Structures are given as C-alpha cells and as structure tokens.
Short mmCIF file of C-alpha atoms in Angstrom, two decimals:
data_model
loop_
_atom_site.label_atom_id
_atom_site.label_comp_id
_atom_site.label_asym_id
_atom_site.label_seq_id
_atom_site.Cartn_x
_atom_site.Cartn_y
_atom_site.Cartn_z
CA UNK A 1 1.74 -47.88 3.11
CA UNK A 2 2.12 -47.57 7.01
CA UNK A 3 0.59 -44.24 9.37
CA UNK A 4 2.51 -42.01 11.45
CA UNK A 5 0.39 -40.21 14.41
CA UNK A 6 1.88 -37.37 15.32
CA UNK A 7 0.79 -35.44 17.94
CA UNK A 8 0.97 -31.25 17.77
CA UNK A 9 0.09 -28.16 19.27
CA UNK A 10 -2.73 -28.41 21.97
CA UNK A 11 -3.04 -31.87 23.64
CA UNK A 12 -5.69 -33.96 21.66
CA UNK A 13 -4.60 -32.77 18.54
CA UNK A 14 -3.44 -35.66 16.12
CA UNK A 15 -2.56 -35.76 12.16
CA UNK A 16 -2.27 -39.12 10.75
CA UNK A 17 -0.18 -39.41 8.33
CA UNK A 18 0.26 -42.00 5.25
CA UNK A 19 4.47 -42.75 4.81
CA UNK A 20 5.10 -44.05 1.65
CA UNK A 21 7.48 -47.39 2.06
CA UNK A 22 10.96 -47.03 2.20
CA UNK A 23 11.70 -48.18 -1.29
CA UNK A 24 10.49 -44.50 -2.56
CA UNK A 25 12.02 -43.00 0.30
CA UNK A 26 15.20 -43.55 -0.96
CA UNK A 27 15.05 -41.06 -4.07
CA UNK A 28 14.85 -38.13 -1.38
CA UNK A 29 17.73 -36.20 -1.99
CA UNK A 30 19.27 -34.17 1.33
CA UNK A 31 18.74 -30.81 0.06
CA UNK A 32 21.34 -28.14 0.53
CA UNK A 33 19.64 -25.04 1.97
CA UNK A 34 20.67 -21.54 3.67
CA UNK A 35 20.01 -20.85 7.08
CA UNK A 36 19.17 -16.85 5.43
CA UNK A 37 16.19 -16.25 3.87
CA UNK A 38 16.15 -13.37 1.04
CA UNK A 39 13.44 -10.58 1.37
CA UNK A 40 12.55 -10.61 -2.30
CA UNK A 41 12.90 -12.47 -5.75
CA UNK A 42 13.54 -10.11 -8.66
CA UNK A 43 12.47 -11.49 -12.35
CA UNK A 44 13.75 -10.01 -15.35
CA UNK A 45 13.70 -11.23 -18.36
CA UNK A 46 16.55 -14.21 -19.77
CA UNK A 47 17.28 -11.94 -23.36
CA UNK A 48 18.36 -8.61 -20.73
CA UNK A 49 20.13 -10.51 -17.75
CA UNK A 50 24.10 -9.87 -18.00
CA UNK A 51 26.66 -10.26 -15.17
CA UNK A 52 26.29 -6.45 -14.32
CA UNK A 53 22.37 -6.69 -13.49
CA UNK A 54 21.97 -6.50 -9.87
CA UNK A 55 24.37 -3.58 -9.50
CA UNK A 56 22.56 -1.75 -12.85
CA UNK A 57 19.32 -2.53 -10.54
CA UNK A 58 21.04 -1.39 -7.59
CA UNK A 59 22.23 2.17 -9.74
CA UNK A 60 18.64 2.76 -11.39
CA UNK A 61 16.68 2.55 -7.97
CA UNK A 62 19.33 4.47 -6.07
CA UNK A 63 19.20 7.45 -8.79
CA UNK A 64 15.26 7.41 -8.66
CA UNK A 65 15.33 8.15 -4.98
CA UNK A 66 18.06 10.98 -5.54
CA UNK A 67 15.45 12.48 -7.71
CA UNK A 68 12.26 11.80 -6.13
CA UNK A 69 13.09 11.69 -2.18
CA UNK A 70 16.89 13.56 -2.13
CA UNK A 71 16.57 13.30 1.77
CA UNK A 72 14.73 11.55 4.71
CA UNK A 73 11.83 13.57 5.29
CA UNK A 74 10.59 13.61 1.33
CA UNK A 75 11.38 9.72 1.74
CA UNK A 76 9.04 9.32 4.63
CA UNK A 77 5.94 11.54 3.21
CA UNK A 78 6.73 9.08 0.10
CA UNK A 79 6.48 5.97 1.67
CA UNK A 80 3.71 7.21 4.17
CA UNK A 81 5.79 6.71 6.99
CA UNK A 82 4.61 7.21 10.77
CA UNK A 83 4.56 10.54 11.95
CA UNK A 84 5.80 12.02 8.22
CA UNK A 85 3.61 15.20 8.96
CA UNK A 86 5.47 15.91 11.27
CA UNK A 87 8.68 16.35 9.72
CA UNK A 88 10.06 19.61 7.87
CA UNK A 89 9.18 20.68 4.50
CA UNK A 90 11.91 23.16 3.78
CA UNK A 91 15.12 21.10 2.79
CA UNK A 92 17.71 23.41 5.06
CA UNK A 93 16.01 22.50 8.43
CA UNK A 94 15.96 18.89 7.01
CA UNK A 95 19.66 18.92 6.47
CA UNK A 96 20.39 20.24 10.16
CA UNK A 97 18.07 18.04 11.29
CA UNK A 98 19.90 15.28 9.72
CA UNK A 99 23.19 16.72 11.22
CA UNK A 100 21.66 16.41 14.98
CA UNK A 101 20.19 12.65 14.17
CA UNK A 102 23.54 12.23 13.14
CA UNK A 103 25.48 13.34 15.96
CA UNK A 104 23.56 11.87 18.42
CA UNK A 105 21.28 9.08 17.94
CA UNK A 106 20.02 8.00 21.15
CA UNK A 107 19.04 11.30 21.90
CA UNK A 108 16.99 11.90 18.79
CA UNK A 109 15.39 8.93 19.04
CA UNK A 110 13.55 9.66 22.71
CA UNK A 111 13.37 13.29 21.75
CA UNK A 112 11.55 13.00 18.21
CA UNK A 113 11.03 10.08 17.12
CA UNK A 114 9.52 10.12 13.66
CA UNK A 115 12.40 12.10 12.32
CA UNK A 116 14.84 9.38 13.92
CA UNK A 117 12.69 6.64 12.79
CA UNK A 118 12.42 8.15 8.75
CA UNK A 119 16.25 9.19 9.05
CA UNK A 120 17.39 5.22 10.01
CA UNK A 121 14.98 3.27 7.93
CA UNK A 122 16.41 6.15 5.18
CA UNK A 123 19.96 5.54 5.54
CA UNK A 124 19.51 1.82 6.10
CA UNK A 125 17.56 1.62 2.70
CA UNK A 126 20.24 4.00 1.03
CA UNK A 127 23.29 1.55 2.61
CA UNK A 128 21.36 -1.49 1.14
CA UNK A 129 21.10 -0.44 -2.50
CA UNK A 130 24.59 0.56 -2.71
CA UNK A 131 26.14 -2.58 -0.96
CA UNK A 132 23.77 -5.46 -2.32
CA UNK A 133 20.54 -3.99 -3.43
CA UNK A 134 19.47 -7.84 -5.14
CA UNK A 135 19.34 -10.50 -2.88
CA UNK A 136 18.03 -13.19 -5.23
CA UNK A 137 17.43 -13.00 -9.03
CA UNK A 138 15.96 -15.34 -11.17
CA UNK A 139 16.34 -15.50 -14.99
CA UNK A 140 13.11 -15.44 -16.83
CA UNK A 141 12.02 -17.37 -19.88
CA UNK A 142 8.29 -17.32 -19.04
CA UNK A 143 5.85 -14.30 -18.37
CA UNK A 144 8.64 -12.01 -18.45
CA UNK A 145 10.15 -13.09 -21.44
CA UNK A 146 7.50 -14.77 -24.04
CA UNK A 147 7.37 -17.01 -26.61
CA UNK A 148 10.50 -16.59 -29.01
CA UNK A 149 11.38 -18.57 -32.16
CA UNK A 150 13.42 -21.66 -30.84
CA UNK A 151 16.14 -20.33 -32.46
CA UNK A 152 16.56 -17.42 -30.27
CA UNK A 153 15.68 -19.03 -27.17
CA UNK A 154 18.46 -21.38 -27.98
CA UNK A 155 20.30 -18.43 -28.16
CA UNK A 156 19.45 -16.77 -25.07
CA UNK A 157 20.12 -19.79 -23.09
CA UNK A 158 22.84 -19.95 -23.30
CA UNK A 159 23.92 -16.65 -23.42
CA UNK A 160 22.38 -16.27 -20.08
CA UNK A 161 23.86 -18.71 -18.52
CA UNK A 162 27.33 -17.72 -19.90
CA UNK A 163 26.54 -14.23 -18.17
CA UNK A 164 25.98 -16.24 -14.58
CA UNK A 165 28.89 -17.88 -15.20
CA UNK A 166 30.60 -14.59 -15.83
CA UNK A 167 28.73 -13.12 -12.41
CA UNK A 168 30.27 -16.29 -10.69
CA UNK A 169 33.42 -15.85 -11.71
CA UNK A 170 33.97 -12.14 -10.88
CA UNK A 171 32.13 -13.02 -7.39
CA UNK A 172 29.11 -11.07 -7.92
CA UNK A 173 26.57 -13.17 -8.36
CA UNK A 174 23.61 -12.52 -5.71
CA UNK A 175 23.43 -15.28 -3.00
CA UNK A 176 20.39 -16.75 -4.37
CA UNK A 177 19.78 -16.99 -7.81
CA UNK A 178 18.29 -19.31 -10.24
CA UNK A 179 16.46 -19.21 -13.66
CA UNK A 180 12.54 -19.70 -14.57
CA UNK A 181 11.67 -22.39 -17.21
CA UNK A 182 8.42 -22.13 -19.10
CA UNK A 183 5.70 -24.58 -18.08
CA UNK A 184 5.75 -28.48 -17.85
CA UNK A 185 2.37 -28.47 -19.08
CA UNK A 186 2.12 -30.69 -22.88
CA UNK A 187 2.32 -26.85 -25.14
CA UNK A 188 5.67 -26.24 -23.77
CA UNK A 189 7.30 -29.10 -22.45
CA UNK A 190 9.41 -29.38 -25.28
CA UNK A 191 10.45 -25.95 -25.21
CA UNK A 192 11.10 -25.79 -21.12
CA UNK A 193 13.10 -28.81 -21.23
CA UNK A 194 15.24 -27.95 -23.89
CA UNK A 195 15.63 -24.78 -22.14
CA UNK A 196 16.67 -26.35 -18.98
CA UNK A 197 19.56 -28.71 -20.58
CA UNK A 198 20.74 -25.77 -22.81
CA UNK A 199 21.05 -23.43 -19.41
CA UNK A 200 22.71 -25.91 -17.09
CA UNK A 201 24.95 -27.45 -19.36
CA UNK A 202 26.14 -24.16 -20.54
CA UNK A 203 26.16 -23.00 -17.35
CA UNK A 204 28.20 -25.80 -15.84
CA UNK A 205 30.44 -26.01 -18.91
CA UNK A 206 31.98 -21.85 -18.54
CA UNK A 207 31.64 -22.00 -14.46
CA UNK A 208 32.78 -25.78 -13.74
CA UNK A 209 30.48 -25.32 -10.92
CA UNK A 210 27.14 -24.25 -9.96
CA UNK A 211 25.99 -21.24 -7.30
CA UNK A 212 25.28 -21.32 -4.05
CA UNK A 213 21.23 -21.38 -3.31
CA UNK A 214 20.54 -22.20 -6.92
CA UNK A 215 17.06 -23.09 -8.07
CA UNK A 216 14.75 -23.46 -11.17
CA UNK A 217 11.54 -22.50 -10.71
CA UNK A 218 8.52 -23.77 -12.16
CA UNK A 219 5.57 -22.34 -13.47
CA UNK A 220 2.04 -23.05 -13.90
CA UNK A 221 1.76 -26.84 -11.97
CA UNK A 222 -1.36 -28.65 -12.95
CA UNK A 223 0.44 -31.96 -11.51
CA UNK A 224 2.36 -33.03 -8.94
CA UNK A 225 4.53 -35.49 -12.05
CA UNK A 226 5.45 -32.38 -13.32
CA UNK A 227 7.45 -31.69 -10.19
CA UNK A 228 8.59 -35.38 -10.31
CA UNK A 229 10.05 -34.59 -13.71
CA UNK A 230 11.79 -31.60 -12.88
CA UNK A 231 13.64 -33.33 -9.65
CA UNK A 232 14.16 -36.56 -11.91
CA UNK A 233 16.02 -34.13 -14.78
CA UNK A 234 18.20 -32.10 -12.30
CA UNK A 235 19.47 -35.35 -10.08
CA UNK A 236 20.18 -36.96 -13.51
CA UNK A 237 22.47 -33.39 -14.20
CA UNK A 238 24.08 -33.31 -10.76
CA UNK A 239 24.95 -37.35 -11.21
CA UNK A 240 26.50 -36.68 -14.98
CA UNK A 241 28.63 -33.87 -13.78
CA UNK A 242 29.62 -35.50 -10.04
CA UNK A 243 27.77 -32.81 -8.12
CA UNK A 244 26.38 -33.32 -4.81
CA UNK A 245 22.86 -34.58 -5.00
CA UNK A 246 20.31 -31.78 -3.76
CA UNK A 247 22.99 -29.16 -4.85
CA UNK A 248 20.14 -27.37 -7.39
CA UNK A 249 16.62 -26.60 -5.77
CA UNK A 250 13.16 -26.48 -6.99
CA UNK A 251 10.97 -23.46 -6.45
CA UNK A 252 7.70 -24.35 -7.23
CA UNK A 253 5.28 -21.49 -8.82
CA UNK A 254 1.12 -21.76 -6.88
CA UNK A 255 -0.57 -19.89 -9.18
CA UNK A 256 -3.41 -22.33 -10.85
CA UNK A 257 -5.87 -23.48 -8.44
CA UNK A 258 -4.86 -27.15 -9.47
CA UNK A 259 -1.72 -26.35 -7.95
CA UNK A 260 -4.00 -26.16 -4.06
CA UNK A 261 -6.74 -28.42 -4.34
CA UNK A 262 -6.34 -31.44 -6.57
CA UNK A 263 -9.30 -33.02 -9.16
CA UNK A 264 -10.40 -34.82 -6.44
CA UNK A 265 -11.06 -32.00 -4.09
CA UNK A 266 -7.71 -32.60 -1.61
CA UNK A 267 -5.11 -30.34 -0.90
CA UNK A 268 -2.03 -30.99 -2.89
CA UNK A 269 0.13 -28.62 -1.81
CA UNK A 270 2.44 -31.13 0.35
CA UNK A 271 2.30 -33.58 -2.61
CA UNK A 272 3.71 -31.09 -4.34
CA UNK A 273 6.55 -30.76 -2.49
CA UNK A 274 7.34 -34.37 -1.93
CA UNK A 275 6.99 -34.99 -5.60
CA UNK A 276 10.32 -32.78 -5.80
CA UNK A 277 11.73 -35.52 -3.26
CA UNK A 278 13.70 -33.47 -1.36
CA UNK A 279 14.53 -30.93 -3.63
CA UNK A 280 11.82 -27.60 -2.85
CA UNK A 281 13.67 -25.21 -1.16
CA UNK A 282 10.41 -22.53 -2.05
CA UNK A 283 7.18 -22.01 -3.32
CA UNK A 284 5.96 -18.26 -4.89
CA UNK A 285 2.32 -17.31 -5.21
CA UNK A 286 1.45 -16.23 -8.76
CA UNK A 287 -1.73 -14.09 -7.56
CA UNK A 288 -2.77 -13.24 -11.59
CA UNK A 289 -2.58 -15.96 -12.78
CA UNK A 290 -4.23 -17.81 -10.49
CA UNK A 291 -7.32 -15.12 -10.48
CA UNK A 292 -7.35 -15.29 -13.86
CA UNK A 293 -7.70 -19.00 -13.59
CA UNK A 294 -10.77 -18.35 -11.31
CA UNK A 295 -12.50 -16.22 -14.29
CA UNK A 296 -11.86 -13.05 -11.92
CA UNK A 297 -11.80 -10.08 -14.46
CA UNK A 298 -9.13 -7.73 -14.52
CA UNK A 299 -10.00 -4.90 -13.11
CA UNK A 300 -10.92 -6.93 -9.96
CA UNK A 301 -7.49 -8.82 -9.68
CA UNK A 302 -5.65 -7.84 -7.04
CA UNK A 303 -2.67 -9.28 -4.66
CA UNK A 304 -5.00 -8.85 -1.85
CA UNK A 305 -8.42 -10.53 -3.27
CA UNK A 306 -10.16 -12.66 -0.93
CA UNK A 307 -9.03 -15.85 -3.27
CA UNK A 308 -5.44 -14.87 -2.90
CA UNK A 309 -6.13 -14.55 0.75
CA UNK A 310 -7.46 -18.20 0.99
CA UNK A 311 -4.13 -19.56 -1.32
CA UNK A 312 -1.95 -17.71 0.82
CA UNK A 313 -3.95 -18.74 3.84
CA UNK A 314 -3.10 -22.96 2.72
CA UNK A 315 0.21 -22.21 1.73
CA UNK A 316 0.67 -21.46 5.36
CA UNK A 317 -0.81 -23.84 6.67
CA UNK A 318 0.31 -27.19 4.41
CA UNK A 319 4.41 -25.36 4.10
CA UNK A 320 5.19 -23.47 6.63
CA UNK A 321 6.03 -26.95 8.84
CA UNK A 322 7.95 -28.28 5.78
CA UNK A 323 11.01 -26.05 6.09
CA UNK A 324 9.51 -24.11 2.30
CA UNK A 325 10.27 -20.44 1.77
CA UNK A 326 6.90 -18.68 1.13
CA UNK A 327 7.08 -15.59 -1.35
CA UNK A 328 4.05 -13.27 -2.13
CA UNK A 329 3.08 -12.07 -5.28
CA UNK A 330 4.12 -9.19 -7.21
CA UNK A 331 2.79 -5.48 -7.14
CA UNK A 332 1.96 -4.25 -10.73
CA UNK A 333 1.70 -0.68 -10.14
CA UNK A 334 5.13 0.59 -10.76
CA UNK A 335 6.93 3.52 -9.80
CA UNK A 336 7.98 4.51 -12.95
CA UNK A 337 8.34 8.51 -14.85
CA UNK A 338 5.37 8.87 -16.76
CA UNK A 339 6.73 11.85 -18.78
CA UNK A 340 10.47 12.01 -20.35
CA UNK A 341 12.55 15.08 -22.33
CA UNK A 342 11.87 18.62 -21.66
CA UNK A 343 9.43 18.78 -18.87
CA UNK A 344 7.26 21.62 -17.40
CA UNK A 345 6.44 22.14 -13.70
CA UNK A 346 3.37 19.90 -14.07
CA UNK A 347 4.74 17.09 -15.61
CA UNK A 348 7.70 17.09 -12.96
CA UNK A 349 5.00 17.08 -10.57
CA UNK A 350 3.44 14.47 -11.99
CA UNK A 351 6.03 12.55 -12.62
CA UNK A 352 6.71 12.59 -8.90
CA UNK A 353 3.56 11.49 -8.10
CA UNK A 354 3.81 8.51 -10.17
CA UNK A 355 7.19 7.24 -8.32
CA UNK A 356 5.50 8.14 -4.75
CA UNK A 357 2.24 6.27 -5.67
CA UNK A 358 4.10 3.38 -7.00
CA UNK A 359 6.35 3.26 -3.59
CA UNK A 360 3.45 3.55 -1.24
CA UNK A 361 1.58 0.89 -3.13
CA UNK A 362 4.37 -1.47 -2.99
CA UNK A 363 4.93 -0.56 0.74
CA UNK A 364 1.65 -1.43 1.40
CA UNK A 365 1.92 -4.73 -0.26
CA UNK A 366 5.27 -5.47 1.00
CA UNK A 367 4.03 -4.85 4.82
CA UNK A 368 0.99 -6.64 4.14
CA UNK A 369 2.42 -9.78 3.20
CA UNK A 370 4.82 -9.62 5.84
CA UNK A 371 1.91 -9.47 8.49
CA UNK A 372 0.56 -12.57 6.44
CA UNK A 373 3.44 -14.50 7.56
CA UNK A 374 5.41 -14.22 3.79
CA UNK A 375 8.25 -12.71 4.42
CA UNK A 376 9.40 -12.50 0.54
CA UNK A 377 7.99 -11.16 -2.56
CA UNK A 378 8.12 -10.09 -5.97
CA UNK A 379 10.10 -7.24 -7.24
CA UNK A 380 9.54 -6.67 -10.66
CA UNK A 381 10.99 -3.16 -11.13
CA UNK A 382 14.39 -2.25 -10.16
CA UNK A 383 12.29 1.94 -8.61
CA UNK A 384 10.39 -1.34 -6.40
CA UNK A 385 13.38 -2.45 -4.64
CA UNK A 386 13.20 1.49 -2.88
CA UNK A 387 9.86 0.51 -1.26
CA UNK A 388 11.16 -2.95 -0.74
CA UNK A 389 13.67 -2.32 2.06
CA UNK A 390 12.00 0.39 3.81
CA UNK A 391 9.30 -1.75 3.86
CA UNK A 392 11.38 -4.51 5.18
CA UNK A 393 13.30 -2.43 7.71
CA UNK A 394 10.25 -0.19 8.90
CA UNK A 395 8.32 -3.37 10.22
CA UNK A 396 11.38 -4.88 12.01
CA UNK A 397 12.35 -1.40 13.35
CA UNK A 398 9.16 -0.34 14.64
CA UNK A 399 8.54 -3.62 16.37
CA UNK A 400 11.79 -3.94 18.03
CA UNK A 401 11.77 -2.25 21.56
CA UNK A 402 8.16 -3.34 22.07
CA UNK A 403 9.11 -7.30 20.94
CA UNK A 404 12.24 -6.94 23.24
CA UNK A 405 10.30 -5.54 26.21
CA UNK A 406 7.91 -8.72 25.74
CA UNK A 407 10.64 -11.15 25.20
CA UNK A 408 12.78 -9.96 28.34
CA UNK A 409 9.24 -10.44 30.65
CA UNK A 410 9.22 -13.77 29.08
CA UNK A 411 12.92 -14.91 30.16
CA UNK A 412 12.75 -13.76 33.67
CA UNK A 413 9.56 -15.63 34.32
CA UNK A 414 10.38 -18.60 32.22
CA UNK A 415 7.81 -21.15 31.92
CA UNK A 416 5.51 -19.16 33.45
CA UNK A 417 2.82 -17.32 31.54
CA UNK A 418 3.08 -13.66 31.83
CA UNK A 419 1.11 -10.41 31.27
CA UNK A 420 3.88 -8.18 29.19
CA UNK A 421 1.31 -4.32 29.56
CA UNK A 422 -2.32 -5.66 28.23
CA UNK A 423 -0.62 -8.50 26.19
CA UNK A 424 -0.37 -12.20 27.29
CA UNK A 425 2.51 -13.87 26.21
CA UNK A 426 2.97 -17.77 26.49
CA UNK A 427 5.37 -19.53 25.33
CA UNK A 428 4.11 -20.11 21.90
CA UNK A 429 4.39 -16.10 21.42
CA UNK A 430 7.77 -16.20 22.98
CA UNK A 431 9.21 -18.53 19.84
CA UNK A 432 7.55 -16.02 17.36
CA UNK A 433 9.15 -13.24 19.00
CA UNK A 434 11.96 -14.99 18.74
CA UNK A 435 11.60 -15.97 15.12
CA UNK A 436 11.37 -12.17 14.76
CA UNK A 437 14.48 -11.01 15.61
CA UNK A 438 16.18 -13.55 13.77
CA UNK A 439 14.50 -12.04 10.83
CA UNK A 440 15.56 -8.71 11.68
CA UNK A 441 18.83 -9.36 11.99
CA UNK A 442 19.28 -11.65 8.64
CA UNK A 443 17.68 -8.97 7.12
CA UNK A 444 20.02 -5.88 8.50
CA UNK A 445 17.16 -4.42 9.66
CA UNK A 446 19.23 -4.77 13.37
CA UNK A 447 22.57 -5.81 14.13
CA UNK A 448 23.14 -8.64 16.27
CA UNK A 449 24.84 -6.00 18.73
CA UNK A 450 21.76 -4.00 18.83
CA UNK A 451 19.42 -7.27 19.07
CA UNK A 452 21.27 -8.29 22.32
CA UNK A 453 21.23 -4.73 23.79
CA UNK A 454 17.52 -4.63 23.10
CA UNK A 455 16.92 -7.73 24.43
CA UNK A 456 19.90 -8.77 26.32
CA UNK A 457 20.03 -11.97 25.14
CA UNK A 458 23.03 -12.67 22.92
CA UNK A 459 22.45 -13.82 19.23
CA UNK A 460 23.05 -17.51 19.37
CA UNK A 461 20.04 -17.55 22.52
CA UNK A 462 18.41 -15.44 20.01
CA UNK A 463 18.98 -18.01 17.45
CA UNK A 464 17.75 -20.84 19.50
CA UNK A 465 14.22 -22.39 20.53
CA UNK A 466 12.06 -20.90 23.62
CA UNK A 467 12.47 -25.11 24.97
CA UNK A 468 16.23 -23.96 25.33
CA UNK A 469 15.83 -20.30 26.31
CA UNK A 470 13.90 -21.95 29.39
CA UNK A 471 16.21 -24.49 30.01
CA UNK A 472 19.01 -22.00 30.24
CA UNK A 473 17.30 -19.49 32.53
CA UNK A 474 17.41 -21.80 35.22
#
C-alpha cells in the first residue's frame, strides 16, 4: 500500500492518502457520466410506473397550478415569492399586467420588478412542465413500494422494465433514469438480487440496449461489500450482454449512520464510493431514515435537523471532490386536495391552502438545500415538481445580474483581488460564480444567450476554469 501527498487549497495544507496497489486498481471501470446534472429524482413506486409516467406527472402538476395559481401573481403569493404583496389581487389588472410584461420585458423588469420577476420564474415553470417536467425517475421497489409476495414482485419486474423498454423505444424516456432495489442487507438480499437480474435482463431483452444515465440505486448501506456486490453483479451483466463496462451507474442511498462513520469511528463515505470501483455516479441523503436510525422521534424528524445538517455537511466534504452528484432528501408535506366531490366555499378554501402550504414548504426545502451546496432532491409528488422549478429558477434568476456584475469585476482585473460593492472576490469566488452560471444555464433557468449578455463572457469561457479565464484575459 503506497501514499500519495497531495497538496490543496491554502499552502501548508496536505492529505495523505493510502493508494491501494495496482492489482485492485484494475477492476475500476471508466464510468460513463453526463456533463448535466438533473435538479431532482422522482420515486414512484415499480407496480404504477408505465411508459406514459413522466408526462401523466407532467399533466397532474400542470392542472393543479391551473386550479390553485391560474396566473403569476396567485403563483407568487403561493410560493412566497419576493415582493408578492406587491402584486394585484384582482385577476383583470393581473391579465393586463401580464400583457405589458409581455410586450416589453426589459422595461418591466427596471420598472417593477417583482411582477417581472413572478411573471418569468411563472412562465419558465409553466414551459418546463409541459416540455419535460421529469428529469430523472427512478423505479421503486423499496420504501415506495413494500414488501410483496415474490410472486408479484416477480411480476412487477418485469413488467416495469418492459414499460422502460417501451419509454425507450418511443423516445421518451427521461434522460436519467434508473430503478431502486431493496436493501443488500442479509433480510432482503435474496429478494433485491433477484429483483435486479429479473429487471435488467428483461429490460435488456425488449430494448436490446440500455438508457442513457442509467443507475440502480441502493438503499440502506451498512457496508461498503455491499457496494462491492452491486458493482461486481452489474459488470458481470454489461460483460454477458457485450456492453461497455461502466455503462450502468450506482447511486448509493446515505441514510444509516453506518453509511458516514464506520464501526471503527472513520468516515466511510469515500470507501463507499470506491467500493463501487468506478461505478457511483451519485449519492442521495435518506434524512428519515437515518433520524430514525438515531432514535430521533417522529415528530422531531425533519430534513433540516441538526443531524441531517452534519450528514449533509460530510457528504460535502468527503464527495463533492470525487466528481458524485449530491441529492437532498425529500419533503413529506405534500401539496395535495384535502377535500374531494361537492365542495363548499370553505373546503375550496381549504383545499387551497393545503396545495399553497405544501408548495411553500417544498420551496423552502428546495432553496435550502440548494444554499447547502445540493443542488438535487427528492420529489415525491408529481403537485411537488410546481415548487420544484420555481424553486430552481427563482435562485438562479435572482442571483444573476448581481453574480454577473461580480464576475465581470473579476475578468477585467484578472488575478488581482478585487472589491465587487462591499464584497471581496478572489479567485476562489470567481470559480463558484462560475460554477453558477453553468448551473443556471443546464438548468434553463438562463439561456446561454442571456448568460453571455449578462456577463459578456460567451458560454464555453463560462464553461471553463477561472486558471483559463485568467489566462485568456491577457
């Protein structure tokens, strides 16, 4: 076992680091990963998934906020967006409002800005669920499925992966997708396995070929040979049916406190990943279960408990350098009709204040976790995926003239340090203002176009380091 001593970040600073010899190098598999990262997962359970599920998802959510927030201003107040009290109550002056956003946008936006901030983060939301409102899906045969009879699990296999195949096929299929086996742990090992070789084969069998940014996620990791497993079952798939090794991923579930710090008190987060030997393309944190696993009651779990700040806090810190996707946990309170049939005035209004609560709650979380540095999360709910993009597209929105101001004082003086109003930018904070931009634009939060108008920097300088921004501007 030789040491590497690599040297990072302020001068002094040194992480030695144990290589394991080159004979179990070799089982690392070059992964095959996207340059685009997805916003959100969505889990739904294996027995419901068909071909037609992201658009149904797409339809449900886009008919909830017909109901519930038929225009821009009722969508702002819902989500709790800035400067919603200002905006008109009465839907007439919101309509000719609308019209003069509408006409002319540049105008609107230096004249009154809330209502052109709620109108575009309103229409942007509104052009996402109709065009591609799932980004990545993954088929459930844990929490949101249960236990089954083997029998029927059998069954539901393989008639979900029949119904990828079908998505495949027809070219719908969301750009990252992938399907959640039950846990390696010894109660249902048996049963995950078999679900995983029922699943791929069947998969592989009606498609001939396997999706782009494909995954199986595991739950519940105790130990790092459970990962081992996994990456040992899916390169002995890809070599059986002559796919390219690396072509499926592993997305690895943190949500036992085994799955941070090991029986022997050390962080095994990284071990996790190299267990998968190439293969970990993402890791999700499971914030219930692992507060359950802490003995935290129920009424006190929460996404944003101090213990779910700490895992987050060393998921951060032992992934972010490995090239894993980080995804937050999941918001349970969902913004859902509490009252169905014939309804009177108050249960309307009730009802509405159920979806609104639910949206601002998940808007909350959503913007939250971004600010922690995960930059994906759970949707569990297909009224979520509302409060999902405006979420998404309010953060990168409201950030982007003051980021591109910052940015611009940063090009012109280089490799100089400069003072950008009362904030001092380096540049360290030059490559995360960078790294922000190219997550607006992935996102459609901003188009390239409007990125390089902002900022005047085009979208492949956008897309490159600070080293080579400074290089350049010489």
């Amino acid at each position: 076992m030789s040491k590497i001593i690599l040297t990072d970040g302020d001068e002094g600073v040194r992480l030695i680091v144990k290589e394991p010899k080159g004979k179990k190098s070799k089982s690392v598999v070059p992964m095959i990963r996207s340059r685009q990262s997805p916003v959100h997962v969505v889990y739904g359970g294996a027995d419901r998934f068909s071909a037609g599920t992201p658009r149904k998802l797409g339809d449900i959510a886009l008919k909830t906020l017909e109901t519930y927030a038929p225009n821009f201003a009722e969508f702002a107040l819902a989500m709790n967006l800035p400067g919603c009290e200002t905006l008109p109550a009465f839907r007439d002056v919101v309509e000719k409002l609308e019209r003069q956003i509408a006409r002319n946008k540049s105008k609107a936006k230096t004249e009154n800005y809330p209502a052109w901030f709620a109108w575009t983060v309103y229409q942007k939301t509104v052009a996402k669920l109709t065009s591609e409102p799932v980004e990545d899906f993954r088929i459930d045969f844990e929490d949101g499925y249960g236990f089954r009879i083997d029998e029927e699990e059998d069954r539901d296999s393989e008639n979900a992966a029949l119904e990828l195949a079908r998505s495949i096929e027809q070219g719908t299929v969301t750009r990252f997708c992938g399907f959640r086996v039950k846990s390696f742990q010894p109660e249902t090992y048996s049963r995950a396995v078999r679900t995983l070789d029922l699943f791929l084969n069947k998969l592989f069998e009606s498609a001939n070929r396997l999706p782009e940014n494909f995954v199986v996620t595991l739950p519940k990791i105790s130990d790092r040979k459970q990962v081992r497993d996994l990456a040992d079952r899916l390169r002995k798939f890809e070599k059986k049916h002559d796919q390219p090794l690396g072509k499926i991923g592993i997305e690895l579930m943190i949500e036992t406190p085994e799955s941070i710090i090991g029986r022997k008190g050390n962080f095994v987060l990284k071990e996790l990943v190299a267990a998968g030997k190439g293969r970990v393309t993402s890791a999700n944190f499971g914030a219930y279960d692992y507060t359950a696993a802490l003995g935290i009651s129920a009424a006190d779990q929460h996404i944003r408990h101090e213990a779910c700040n700490f895992a987050r806090q060393m998921m951060l810190i032992n992934l972010s350098s490995l090239n894993v996707r980080l995804a937050d946990s999941v918001t349970t309170k969902l913004p859902v009709a509490i009252h169905s049939g014939r309804l009177n005035l108050l249960q309307k209004t009730e009802n509405q204040q159920s979806i609104h609560s639910g949206w601002s709650e998940h808007f909350d979380n959503v913007t939250a976790s971004m600010r922690d540095g995960f930059y994906q999360s759970w949707d569990l709910h297909p009224n979520q995926l509302s409060a999902r993009y405006s979420a998404v597209y309010s953060y990168f929105v409201t950030g982007m003239d003051s980021q591109a101001e910052r940015l611009k004082a940063f090009v012109e003086r280089a490799t100089k340090a400069t003072l950008s109003g009362n904030t001092f930018d380096d540049a360290a904070s030059a490559q995360g203002i960078l790294n922000f931009f190219v997550r607006g634009m992935d996102c459609g939060a901003f188009t390239e176009k409007e990125a390089a108008a902002a900022t005047g920097l085009s979208s492949t300088e956008l897309r490159s380091s600070f080293q080579t921004l400074v290089v350049n501007s010489k």
